[in-house]
Amino acid sequence: MATRTAPTAAARGSARTPVNRSGVKEAVYEWEGKDRNGKVVRGELRAGGENQVNATLRRQGIVVTKIKKRRMRSGKKIKPRDIAIFTRQLATMMKAGVPLLQAFDIVGRGNPNPSVTKLLNDIRTDVETGTSLSAAFRKYPIYFNSLYCNLVEAGEAAGILDSLLDRLATYMEKTEAIKSKIKSALMYPVAVMVVAFVVVSIIMIFVIPAFKEVFSSFGADLPTPTLMVIAMSEFFVKWWWLIFGGLGFGFYFFMQAWKRNEKMQMFMDRLLLKLPIFGELIEKSVIARWTRTLSTMFAAGVPLVEALDSVGGASGNSVYKLATDKIQQEVSTGTSLTTAMTNANVFPSMVLQMSAIGEESGSLDHMLGKAADFYESEVDEMVAGLSSLMEPIIIVVLGTVIGGIVISMYLPIFKLGQVV
């Protein structure tokens, strides 16, 4: 009886088939057959159809006994965190000496998101057909920005791709960590306020009308706060569809305008930086990302002027992006980085001093990295402080709003009790 063994190198044609250039849609086929020695072998093959699978395997001396098209599950959206995890895994395997194509196979098969698996398979196929890794990444700018591709290209040119991927993974992990902290700090009060609005709306639409019917039988004048709450309730009952619809559509169009309109982005980014308490938190997170990005790019050997191309966009704020463009123009004409940053008038004195020391000592990447570490720790402390500060503030606000409504509705009952 034939023994079952792992496919040989020739039989593992799974992801080694070139992309079909004729426009035929390809799929992944799972196959089973026997090699020249009569041993059972299995594998996977990307091809345009079963006939192509048969022809490819026949040339490898394999007699196919079974072919089955793999059903692709609908994957989730690929997030920056997925790319960060992939980068870390790829860097770890390359440092361990695993060949690039094999590393792509391992990472792709082990990823729980089918969308990531498909993306990695497509990139692997491009690399296998002779495309450089950075060029393969550049085909998917929605997932791999210019900073990512520039660092990979620098690593390929210098022969230190594993080290650059490790540095890039560290950068992405720190960036995603600081983003998640900012989102958690901002989302908590927003979520509570949304829930409070829904609760108040329910009270206005369903509870207050019931009190109104009871008060109509009193035959006495109602207190002013009660009349105001009843008037608000009547407005909610009559126009609830307009209120909820207007808020929903207004929020949607506002977010779309924020994403697509440059003037709106600049206005909102400036406004966010000027917010009380939260403005300082956002500013520190932007400075942390800015210095971390420039440190990573400069340490990778990317020239300063070219590195500044990616730094502004990576900061995540239009104000700092515009400032970075001005810094780049000044640096390209021979101005020192510290002087250009001082002229931009958006960086605190500590960052300027660290930059000046780094330029004088020839360790600019190290000093900028230290500045990034400092501001990341500042963000951590501010987020922890805000979490403890926001809870009592939110409780007071909710207690005032909902408690005011409740008291207003019970005032007529208290008044009636005094008369009796």
Coordinates of C-alpha atoms in Angstrom, one line a residue, residues 89-323:
Q89 CA 5.9 37.7 11.7
L90 CA 7.8 38.2 8.4
A91 CA 10.6 39.9 10.2
T92 CA 10.9 37.1 12.8
M93 CA 11.0 34.3 10.2
M94 CA 13.5 36.1 8.0
K95 CA 15.8 36.7 11.0
A96 CA 15.5 32.9 11.7
G97 CA 16.7 32.2 8.1
V98 CA 13.4 31.2 6.6
P99 CA 13.4 32.0 2.8
L100 CA 11.1 34.9 1.8
L101 CA 8.6 32.9 -0.3
Q102 CA 8.3 30.2 2.3
A103 CA 7.8 32.9 5.0
F104 CA 4.9 34.3 2.9
D105 CA 3.4 30.8 2.7
I106 CA 3.6 30.2 6.5
V107 CA 2.2 33.7 7.4
G108 CA -0.6 33.5 4.8
R109 CA -1.8 30.0 5.8
G110 CA -1.7 30.9 9.5
N111 CA -3.7 34.1 9.2
P112 CA -7.3 33.8 10.4
N113 CA -8.5 36.6 8.0
P114 CA -9.0 35.2 4.4
S115 CA -8.6 38.7 3.0
V116 CA -5.0 38.9 4.4
T117 CA -4.3 35.4 3.1
K118 CA -5.4 36.4 -0.4
L119 CA -3.3 39.6 -0.3
L120 CA -0.2 37.8 0.8
N121 CA -0.7 35.1 -1.9
D122 CA -1.0 37.8 -4.6
I123 CA 2.2 39.5 -3.3
R124 CA 4.0 36.2 -3.1
T125 CA 3.1 35.4 -6.7
D126 CA 4.4 38.8 -7.9
V127 CA 7.7 38.2 -6.0
E128 CA 8.1 34.8 -7.4
T129 CA 7.7 36.1 -11.0
G130 CA 10.7 38.4 -10.5
T131 CA 9.1 41.5 -9.0
S132 CA 11.0 43.1 -6.1
L133 CA 9.3 42.9 -2.7
S134 CA 9.0 46.7 -2.5
A135 CA 7.5 46.9 -6.0
A136 CA 5.0 44.2 -5.1
F137 CA 4.0 46.2 -2.0
R138 CA 3.6 49.4 -4.0
K139 CA 0.8 47.7 -6.0
Y140 CA -1.4 47.9 -2.9
P141 CA -1.0 51.5 -1.6
I142 CA -4.2 51.2 0.4
Y143 CA -2.4 48.7 2.7
F144 CA 1.3 49.7 2.3
N145 CA 2.0 53.4 2.3
S146 CA 5.1 55.1 0.9
L147 CA 6.9 55.0 4.2
Y148 CA 6.5 51.2 4.3
C149 CA 7.6 50.7 0.7
N150 CA 10.5 53.1 1.1
L151 CA 11.9 51.2 4.1
V152 CA 11.5 47.8 2.4
E153 CA 13.2 49.2 -0.7
A154 CA 16.1 50.5 1.4
G155 CA 16.4 47.1 3.2
E156 CA 16.5 45.3 -0.2
A157 CA 19.1 47.7 -1.6
A158 CA 21.4 47.4 1.5
G159 CA 20.8 43.6 2.0
I160 CA 19.4 44.1 5.5
L161 CA 15.7 43.4 4.8
D162 CA 15.3 41.4 8.0
S163 CA 16.6 44.2 10.2
L164 CA 14.5 46.8 8.4
L165 CA 11.3 44.7 8.6
D166 CA 12.0 44.3 12.4
R167 CA 12.4 48.1 12.7
L168 CA 9.3 48.7 10.6
A169 CA 7.3 46.2 12.7
T170 CA 8.4 48.0 15.9
Y171 CA 7.4 51.3 14.4
M172 CA 3.9 50.1 13.4
E173 CA 3.3 48.4 16.7
K174 CA 4.1 51.6 18.6
T175 CA 2.0 53.7 16.2
E176 CA -1.0 51.4 16.4
A177 CA -0.7 51.3 20.2
I178 CA -0.8 55.1 20.5
K179 CA -3.7 55.4 18.1
S180 CA -5.7 52.9 20.1
K181 CA -5.1 54.8 23.3
I182 CA -6.2 58.1 21.7
K183 CA -9.3 56.4 20.3
S184 CA -10.2 54.8 23.7
A185 CA -9.7 58.2 25.5
L186 CA -12.0 60.0 23.0
M187 CA -14.6 57.2 22.5
Y188 CA -15.5 56.7 26.1
P189 CA -17.2 60.1 26.7
V190 CA -18.7 60.0 23.2
A191 CA -20.2 56.6 23.8
V192 CA -21.7 57.6 27.1
M193 CA -23.2 60.8 25.6
V194 CA -24.8 58.8 22.8
V195 CA -26.3 56.4 25.4
A196 CA -27.5 59.3 27.4
F197 CA -29.2 60.9 24.4
V198 CA -31.0 57.6 23.6
V199 CA -32.2 57.4 27.2
V200 CA -33.4 61.0 27.3
S201 CA -35.2 60.4 23.9
I202 CA -37.0 57.4 25.3
I203 CA -38.1 59.4 28.3
M204 CA -39.3 62.2 26.2
I205 CA -41.2 60.1 23.7
F206 CA -42.7 57.4 26.0
V207 CA -42.5 58.5 29.7
I208 CA -43.4 62.2 29.7
P209 CA -46.6 61.8 27.7
A210 CA -47.9 59.5 30.4
F211 CA -47.2 62.1 33.0
K212 CA -48.9 64.7 30.8
E213 CA -52.2 62.7 30.9
V214 CA -52.0 62.5 34.7
F215 CA -51.3 66.2 35.0
S216 CA -54.3 67.1 32.7
S217 CA -56.7 66.0 35.4
F218 CA -55.1 68.2 38.1
G219 CA -56.9 71.3 37.0
A220 CA -54.1 73.5 38.3
D221 CA -51.3 75.5 36.7
L222 CA -48.1 73.5 36.2
P223 CA -44.7 74.8 37.3
T224 CA -42.5 76.4 34.6
P225 CA -39.9 73.6 34.6
T226 CA -42.6 71.0 34.0
L227 CA -44.1 73.0 31.2
M228 CA -40.7 73.3 29.5
V229 CA -40.1 69.5 29.8
I230 CA -43.6 68.8 28.4
A231 CA -43.0 71.2 25.5
M232 CA -39.7 69.4 24.7
S233 CA -41.5 66.1 24.9
E234 CA -44.2 67.2 22.5
F235 CA -41.5 68.3 20.0
F236 CA -39.8 65.0 20.3
V237 CA -43.0 63.0 19.8
K238 CA -43.9 65.1 16.7
W239 CA -40.5 65.3 15.1
W240 CA -38.6 62.3 16.4
W241 CA -38.0 61.0 12.8
L242 CA -36.5 64.4 11.8
I243 CA -34.3 64.6 14.9
F244 CA -32.8 61.1 14.5
G245 CA -32.7 61.3 10.7
G246 CA -31.1 64.7 10.8
L247 CA -28.5 63.7 13.4
G248 CA -27.7 60.5 11.5
F249 CA -27.4 62.1 8.0
G250 CA -25.6 65.1 9.5
F251 CA -23.0 62.9 11.2
Y252 CA -22.5 60.9 8.0
F253 CA -22.0 63.9 5.7
F254 CA -19.8 65.6 8.3
M255 CA -17.5 62.5 8.5
Q256 CA -17.4 62.3 4.6
A257 CA -16.5 65.9 4.4
W258 CA -13.8 65.5 7.0
K259 CA -12.3 62.6 5.0
R260 CA -12.5 64.1 1.5
N261 CA -12.3 67.8 1.8
E262 CA -8.8 69.3 2.5
K263 CA -10.1 72.6 3.9
M264 CA -12.4 70.7 6.3
Q265 CA -9.5 68.4 7.3
M266 CA -7.3 71.5 8.1
F267 CA -10.1 73.2 10.0
M268 CA -10.9 70.1 12.1
D269 CA -7.2 69.3 12.8
R270 CA -6.6 72.8 14.0
L271 CA -9.8 72.7 16.1
L272 CA -8.8 69.4 17.7
L273 CA -5.4 70.8 18.7
K274 CA -7.1 73.7 20.4
L275 CA -9.6 71.6 22.4
P276 CA -9.2 71.9 26.2
I277 CA -7.5 68.8 27.7
F278 CA -8.0 66.6 24.6
G279 CA -6.1 69.1 22.4
E280 CA -2.9 68.6 24.4
L281 CA -3.3 64.8 24.3
I282 CA -3.8 64.9 20.5
E283 CA -0.8 67.2 20.0
K284 CA 1.5 64.9 22.0
S285 CA 0.4 61.9 20.1
V286 CA 1.0 63.7 16.8
I287 CA 4.5 64.7 17.9
A288 CA 5.2 61.2 19.0
R289 CA 4.2 59.8 15.6
W290 CA 6.2 62.5 13.8
T291 CA 9.4 62.0 15.6
R292 CA 9.0 58.1 15.6
T293 CA 8.5 58.1 11.8
L294 CA 11.5 60.4 11.1
S295 CA 13.7 58.4 13.5
T296 CA 12.8 55.1 11.8
M297 CA 13.3 56.5 8.3
F298 CA 16.6 58.2 9.0
A299 CA 17.9 55.1 10.9
A300 CA 17.1 53.0 7.8
G301 CA 19.4 55.2 5.7
V302 CA 16.8 57.1 3.9
P303 CA 18.0 60.6 3.0
L304 CA 16.5 63.3 5.2
V305 CA 14.7 65.2 2.3
E306 CA 13.2 61.9 1.0
A307 CA 12.3 60.8 4.6
L308 CA 10.3 64.0 5.1
D309 CA 8.0 62.9 2.2
S310 CA 6.5 60.2 4.4
V311 CA 6.7 61.9 7.8
G312 CA 4.0 64.5 7.3
G313 CA 1.3 62.1 6.2
A314 CA 2.3 59.6 9.0
S315 CA 1.7 62.3 11.7
G316 CA -2.1 62.1 11.1
N317 CA -2.7 65.8 11.3
S318 CA -3.0 68.3 8.4
V319 CA -1.3 71.1 10.5
Y320 CA 1.8 69.1 10.9
K321 CA 1.7 67.8 7.3
L322 CA 1.7 71.4 6.1
A323 CA 4.5 72.2 8.5

